[in-house]
Amino acid sequence: MEHYDVCVIGAGYGGATVAALLAKSGRRVALIDKTPVAGGKVQTVDRKGYRFEMFGAVGIPAHDSRFHELVEELDIGDQVEFLIPEGDAASVRYKTPAGEWRVMYSPLRQTGAPKEMEDLRRVFDATDEDLDAMAKLYATALSLTDDEIAALDDVGMLEWMKPFGLPSGLESQICMNLNTLFVVAVDRLAASEAILAMRQQVLGGAGRYSVGGYARLAEACANYVVKQGGVFLSRQRVKRIVVDGGRVVGVETDRGELRADAIVSNAGIQPTVLALAGAEHFPSDYVDRVTALEPSWAIAGYRYVLDERIFDAALIPIFSDQSWLDEARYQDMARGVWPDVPLIAVDVPSEFDPSLSPVPGHQIANCQVFCSPDPRSTQWKEAIERADEILNELWPDLEDHIIRKEPYGPRAISSLSRDSVLPGCGGEAVGLAQVVGQVGSMKPDPRTPLPGLYLVGCDAGGRGAGTHQAVDSGFNVAAMVDADLG
Ligand SMILES: Cc1cc2nc3c(=O)[nH]c(=O)nc-3n(C[C@H](O)[C@H](O)[C@H](O)COP(=O)(O)OP(=O)(O)OC[C@H]3O[C@@H](n4cnc5c(N)ncnc54)[C@H](O)[C@@H]3O)c2cc1C
């Protein structure tokens, strides 16, 4: 039976990062994924010559990110080229309380330039006083020390924002952005996580993509593992983590068994503990805690190929004052009471990298809207139908230019990431919800109570938004495993 130093289950951004970094430090690594390619939830696939994001993906921060550090650390700059658009790459569509649609084109790194301030006045009817309040909010967020931020682990973001007294339009803009970054209710989102991401966004900008697709760096990490003498076993599902003598010793896949000194799982904390290893190998209070963990929401939407440039920017958020979601509004949606505009984010990868389309001028886009993470729920269908109505209102000729339109929901997310092992879980867009009670010291430790078993990705070990959190976790967990292996 083949023996490795480390076996990594899952080649999402967390798994791919930890595998590559451990391979770099001389460990013999087996990286295993149930799907054909690396990237997990943000994998890029080929469809009839088009490079396609399975789910929309852009990185935050754009500059000076953990992605940049990883490329440098592995010295793979020749394989991964980041694309960060200059100029007005975002176009905001805001529906006023009076029902008028307003448009705002803006750069992905806001600078507070006079034109940006003028746009905020025009689109959100913001007064000088309102803009001062917003400036104070950002200045406070930027001036907090690390300890002051950590002290906000137990404070909800909406509560932290309230004293600044933002008017509803500017509040909506910030809250919809936070919903989009974390895919959880803004009132329950931990202020510590939110402020960190806002700072990264202000200092490093909002849109990072890479030539050839968002998953390029994850693919390069998998190749790196192989180059260093390890293996990338794609299309192999890990069925069981093998435990012997009170510690993990290997994994059983649908093609056989392999042995390793350490197992790092990117398959999600609940599937790893409750299904792959088995609850019987953990203390009962740990199992109870893992069972009670709450996932982020899911994102449903459509993948499009269009026969001409219909969407006029790389990133298009669409919202009204009713669109951003706190817990009460999310529960309303679950009961069938929808806002006038469901919060929609349109990502247009071909605006970042036109070479994704084999036909010049064709557009590849992804429309996204929030829904329940339960793979069995049908709420996502209503969410995308409602999003469709809004898109057709804003771009009346959209339907005439569709070459391909693929709907997706939480079941599709689960199939490319974690299995559903508990009711209501599996289709989450991010991973563990970054809400009060689940971040900072309350976040699960990557080192599980079962010796030799570690967690990586958006459930443990990292901070930040989406894939940036997964890569951050990959760095931290690689250092931990390396130290433990000695
Ligand atoms: C629609 C959508 C839009 C998003 N937009 C953005 C965005 O714009 N920017 C951003 O940064 N983030 C975005 N995210 C969130 C981001 O994709 C995730 O937070 C991140 O990719 C999670 O990474 P991860 O390493 O935790 O794990 P995952 O990506 O979930 O990877 C887990 C991997 O484990 C594998 N696996 C699981 N079980 C097994 C098993 N038993 N055997 C073998 N392999 C297994 C899976 O196949 C998968 O490859 C989006 C997510 C969705 C769904």
Coordinates of C-alpha atoms in Angstrom, one line a residue, residues 33-329:
D33 CA -10.3 15.2 -5.2
K34 CA -13.7 13.6 -6.1
T35 CA -14.0 16.0 -9.1
P36 CA -11.8 16.1 -12.3
V37 CA -10.0 19.4 -11.6
A38 CA -8.6 21.4 -8.7
G39 CA -10.5 24.5 -7.5
G40 CA -13.4 23.1 -5.5
K41 CA -16.2 25.6 -5.4
V42 CA -14.4 28.0 -7.8
Q43 CA -13.3 25.5 -10.4
T44 CA -13.0 26.6 -14.0
V45 CA -14.1 24.1 -16.7
D46 CA -14.0 23.9 -20.4
R47 CA -17.3 23.8 -22.3
K48 CA -17.2 23.8 -26.1
G49 CA -14.1 25.9 -26.1
Y50 CA -15.3 28.4 -23.5
R51 CA -13.5 28.6 -20.2
F52 CA -16.3 28.7 -17.7
E53 CA -16.5 29.5 -14.0
M54 CA -18.8 27.0 -12.3
F55 CA -19.7 29.7 -9.9
G56 CA -18.8 33.4 -10.2
A57 CA -15.5 34.2 -8.6
V58 CA -13.4 37.3 -8.1
G59 CA -10.9 37.8 -5.3
I60 CA -10.7 40.3 -2.4
P61 CA -8.3 41.9 -1.9
A62 CA -7.2 42.4 -5.4
H63 CA -3.6 43.5 -4.6
D64 CA -1.2 42.3 -1.9
S65 CA -3.3 39.1 -1.3
R66 CA -2.5 35.7 0.1
F67 CA -2.9 34.5 -3.5
H68 CA 0.1 36.8 -4.4
E69 CA 2.1 35.4 -1.5
L70 CA 1.4 31.8 -2.5
V71 CA 2.5 32.4 -6.1
E72 CA 5.7 34.0 -4.8
E73 CA 6.3 31.2 -2.2
L74 CA 6.0 28.5 -4.8
D75 CA 7.8 30.6 -7.5
I76 CA 5.1 29.9 -10.1
G77 CA 4.6 33.4 -11.5
D78 CA 5.2 31.9 -15.0
Q79 CA 1.9 29.9 -14.6
V80 CA -0.4 32.3 -12.8
E81 CA -0.9 35.8 -14.0
F82 CA -3.3 38.0 -12.0
L83 CA -5.7 40.4 -13.8
I84 CA -6.8 43.4 -11.9
P85 CA -8.8 45.8 -14.1
E86 CA -8.1 49.5 -14.2
G87 CA -10.8 52.1 -14.6
D88 CA -14.5 51.8 -14.0
A89 CA -14.8 48.0 -13.8
A90 CA -17.9 48.0 -11.6
S91 CA -21.4 49.2 -12.5
V92 CA -23.8 49.5 -9.6
R93 CA -27.6 49.3 -10.3
Y94 CA -29.6 50.8 -7.4
K95 CA -33.3 51.0 -7.3
T96 CA -34.4 54.0 -5.3
P97 CA -37.4 53.9 -2.8
A98 CA -39.3 55.7 -5.5
G99 CA -38.7 52.9 -8.0
E100 CA -36.1 54.6 -10.2
W101 CA -33.1 52.7 -11.4
R102 CA -29.8 54.6 -11.0
V103 CA -26.4 53.5 -12.4
M104 CA -23.0 54.2 -11.0
Y105 CA -19.7 53.2 -12.7
S106 CA -16.8 53.0 -10.3
P107 CA -13.3 51.6 -10.0
L108 CA -12.7 48.4 -8.1
R109 CA -10.4 50.3 -5.7
Q110 CA -12.2 53.3 -4.3
T111 CA -10.0 56.3 -3.5
G112 CA -12.5 58.9 -2.3
A113 CA -11.9 60.9 -5.4
P114 CA -14.3 63.9 -6.0
K115 CA -16.1 62.0 -8.8
E116 CA -16.8 59.0 -6.5
M117 CA -18.3 61.4 -3.9
E118 CA -20.3 63.1 -6.6
D119 CA -21.7 59.7 -7.7
L120 CA -22.7 58.8 -4.2
R121 CA -24.6 62.1 -3.9
R122 CA -26.3 61.5 -7.3
V123 CA -27.2 57.8 -6.8
F124 CA -28.0 57.6 -3.1
D125 CA -29.1 61.2 -2.6
A126 CA -26.3 61.5 0.0
T127 CA -25.7 64.8 1.7
D128 CA -22.4 66.2 2.9
E129 CA -23.4 65.0 6.3
D130 CA -24.1 61.5 5.1
L131 CA -20.7 61.3 3.3
D132 CA -19.0 62.5 6.5
A133 CA -20.7 59.7 8.4
M134 CA -19.5 57.2 5.9
A135 CA -16.0 58.6 5.9
K136 CA -16.0 58.3 9.7
L137 CA -17.1 54.7 9.5
Y138 CA -14.2 53.8 7.1
A139 CA -11.7 55.9 9.1
T140 CA -12.6 54.1 12.3
A141 CA -12.4 50.7 10.6
L142 CA -8.9 51.6 9.2
S143 CA -7.6 52.9 12.5
L144 CA -8.5 49.9 14.7
T145 CA -5.6 47.9 16.1
D146 CA -5.5 44.1 15.8
D147 CA -6.6 43.7 19.5
E148 CA -9.5 46.1 19.0
I149 CA -10.6 44.1 15.9
A150 CA -10.3 40.8 17.8
A151 CA -12.5 42.3 20.6
L152 CA -15.2 42.6 18.0
D153 CA -15.6 38.8 17.5
D154 CA -18.7 39.0 19.6
V155 CA -20.2 42.1 18.1
G156 CA -22.6 41.9 15.1
M157 CA -21.6 44.1 12.2
L158 CA -25.0 46.0 12.0
E159 CA -24.7 46.9 15.7
W160 CA -21.1 48.2 15.1
M161 CA -22.3 50.3 12.1
K162 CA -25.4 51.8 13.8
P163 CA -23.7 54.7 15.8
F164 CA -22.3 56.1 12.5
G165 CA -25.9 56.9 11.5
L166 CA -25.7 56.2 7.8
P167 CA -28.7 57.0 5.6
S168 CA -30.5 54.0 4.1
G169 CA -28.9 54.2 0.6
L170 CA -25.3 54.2 1.9
E171 CA -26.2 51.6 4.5
S172 CA -27.6 49.4 1.8
Q173 CA -24.5 49.7 -0.3
I174 CA -22.2 48.6 2.6
C175 CA -24.6 45.9 3.8
M176 CA -25.1 44.4 0.3
N177 CA -21.3 44.3 -0.1
L178 CA -21.0 42.4 3.2
N179 CA -23.7 40.0 2.3
T180 CA -21.9 39.3 -1.0
L181 CA -18.5 38.8 0.7
F182 CA -19.7 36.6 3.5
V183 CA -23.1 35.2 2.5
V184 CA -24.5 35.5 6.0
A185 CA -26.9 37.9 7.7
V186 CA -25.3 41.3 8.3
D187 CA -26.6 41.6 11.9
R188 CA -25.0 38.3 12.8
L189 CA -21.8 38.7 10.8
A190 CA -18.9 39.1 13.2
A191 CA -17.8 42.8 13.1
S192 CA -14.1 41.6 13.4
E193 CA -14.3 39.6 10.1
A194 CA -16.3 42.3 8.3
I195 CA -14.0 45.1 9.3
L196 CA -10.9 43.1 8.2
A197 CA -12.4 42.5 4.8
M198 CA -13.5 46.2 4.4
R199 CA -10.0 47.2 5.2
Q200 CA -8.6 44.8 2.7
Q201 CA -11.0 46.1 0.1
V202 CA -10.1 49.8 0.8
L203 CA -6.4 49.1 0.7
G204 CA -6.2 46.4 -1.9
G205 CA -9.2 46.9 -4.1
A206 CA -12.0 44.5 -4.9
G207 CA -11.4 42.5 -8.1
R208 CA -8.7 39.9 -8.7
Y209 CA -9.0 37.3 -11.4
S210 CA -6.3 35.3 -13.3
V211 CA -5.6 34.6 -16.9
G212 CA -7.4 31.4 -17.9
G213 CA -9.8 31.3 -15.0
Y214 CA -10.1 31.9 -11.3
A215 CA -9.0 28.3 -10.5
R216 CA -5.7 28.8 -12.2
L217 CA -3.7 29.0 -9.0
A218 CA -5.4 25.9 -7.5
E219 CA -4.6 24.0 -10.7
A220 CA -1.0 25.2 -10.5
C221 CA -0.8 24.1 -6.8
A222 CA -1.9 20.6 -7.8
N223 CA 0.7 20.5 -10.6
Y224 CA 3.3 21.7 -8.1
V225 CA 2.5 18.7 -5.8
V226 CA 3.2 16.3 -8.6
K227 CA 6.4 18.1 -9.7
Q228 CA 7.7 17.7 -6.1
G229 CA 7.2 13.9 -6.2
G230 CA 3.6 13.7 -4.8
V231 CA 0.4 12.8 -6.6
F232 CA -2.8 14.5 -7.5
L233 CA -5.5 11.9 -7.7
S234 CA -8.5 13.5 -9.3
R235 CA -11.9 11.8 -9.8
Q236 CA -11.4 9.8 -6.6
R237 CA -13.7 10.1 -3.7
V238 CA -12.5 9.5 -0.2
K239 CA -15.0 7.2 1.4
R240 CA -13.4 6.7 4.8
I241 CA -10.6 8.0 7.0
V242 CA -8.9 5.0 8.4
V243 CA -8.3 5.1 12.2
D244 CA -6.0 2.6 14.0
G245 CA -4.8 2.7 17.6
G246 CA -6.5 6.0 18.3
R247 CA -4.9 7.9 15.4
V248 CA -5.5 8.4 11.7
V249 CA -3.4 6.2 9.5
G250 CA -4.8 6.6 6.0
V251 CA -7.8 6.9 3.7
E252 CA -9.9 4.6 1.7
T253 CA -11.0 5.9 -1.7
D254 CA -13.3 4.4 -4.3
R255 CA -10.1 3.1 -6.0
G256 CA -8.2 1.7 -3.0
E257 CA -6.4 2.6 0.2
L258 CA -3.4 4.7 0.9
R259 CA -1.5 5.4 4.1
A260 CA -0.2 8.7 5.5
D261 CA 1.2 10.1 8.8
A262 CA -1.2 13.0 8.7
I263 CA -4.5 13.6 7.0
V264 CA -5.7 17.1 6.2
S265 CA -9.3 17.4 5.2
N266 CA -10.8 20.1 2.9
A267 CA -14.0 18.2 2.8
G268 CA -15.8 20.3 5.4
I269 CA -15.7 19.8 9.2
Q270 CA -19.1 18.1 9.5
P271 CA -18.6 15.6 6.7
T272 CA -15.0 14.9 7.9
V273 CA -15.9 14.3 11.6
L274 CA -19.4 12.8 11.3
A275 CA -19.0 10.8 8.1
L276 CA -15.5 10.2 6.9
A277 CA -13.8 9.6 10.2
G278 CA -16.9 8.8 12.2
A279 CA -18.3 10.4 15.4
E280 CA -17.2 7.4 17.5
H281 CA -13.6 8.6 17.3
F282 CA -14.2 12.0 18.9
P283 CA -15.2 13.2 22.4
S284 CA -19.0 13.6 22.6
D285 CA -18.9 17.4 23.4
Y286 CA -16.8 17.9 20.2
V287 CA -19.3 16.0 18.2
D288 CA -22.1 18.1 19.7
R289 CA -20.3 21.3 18.8
V290 CA -19.5 20.2 15.3
T291 CA -23.1 19.1 14.7
A292 CA -24.4 22.5 15.9
L293 CA -22.1 24.6 13.6
E294 CA -24.0 26.8 11.2
P295 CA -23.2 27.0 7.5
S296 CA -23.2 30.2 5.4
W297 CA -26.1 30.5 2.9
A298 CA -25.9 29.3 -0.6
I299 CA -25.7 31.2 -3.8
A300 CA -27.9 30.2 -6.7
G301 CA -27.8 31.6 -10.2
Y302 CA -27.2 31.2 -13.9
R303 CA -24.1 30.8 -16.0
Y304 CA -24.3 32.6 -19.3
V305 CA -22.6 32.6 -22.6
L306 CA -23.9 35.6 -24.6
D307 CA -23.3 36.4 -28.3
E308 CA -22.4 40.0 -27.6
R309 CA -21.4 42.3 -24.8
I310 CA -24.6 42.8 -22.9
F311 CA -23.3 43.4 -19.4
D312 CA -21.3 46.6 -19.2
A313 CA -18.8 45.9 -16.5
A314 CA -16.9 43.1 -14.8
L315 CA -18.9 43.3 -11.5
I316 CA -22.5 44.5 -11.3
P317 CA -24.3 44.6 -8.0
I318 CA -28.0 45.1 -8.2
F319 CA -30.0 46.1 -5.2
S320 CA -32.6 48.4 -3.5
D321 CA -32.8 49.3 0.2
Q322 CA -34.9 46.1 0.7
S323 CA -32.3 43.8 -0.8
W324 CA -29.6 43.4 1.8
L325 CA -30.3 40.7 4.3
D326 CA -30.3 40.5 8.0
E327 CA -31.6 37.4 9.8
A328 CA -35.2 38.7 9.8
R329 CA -35.3 39.5 6.1

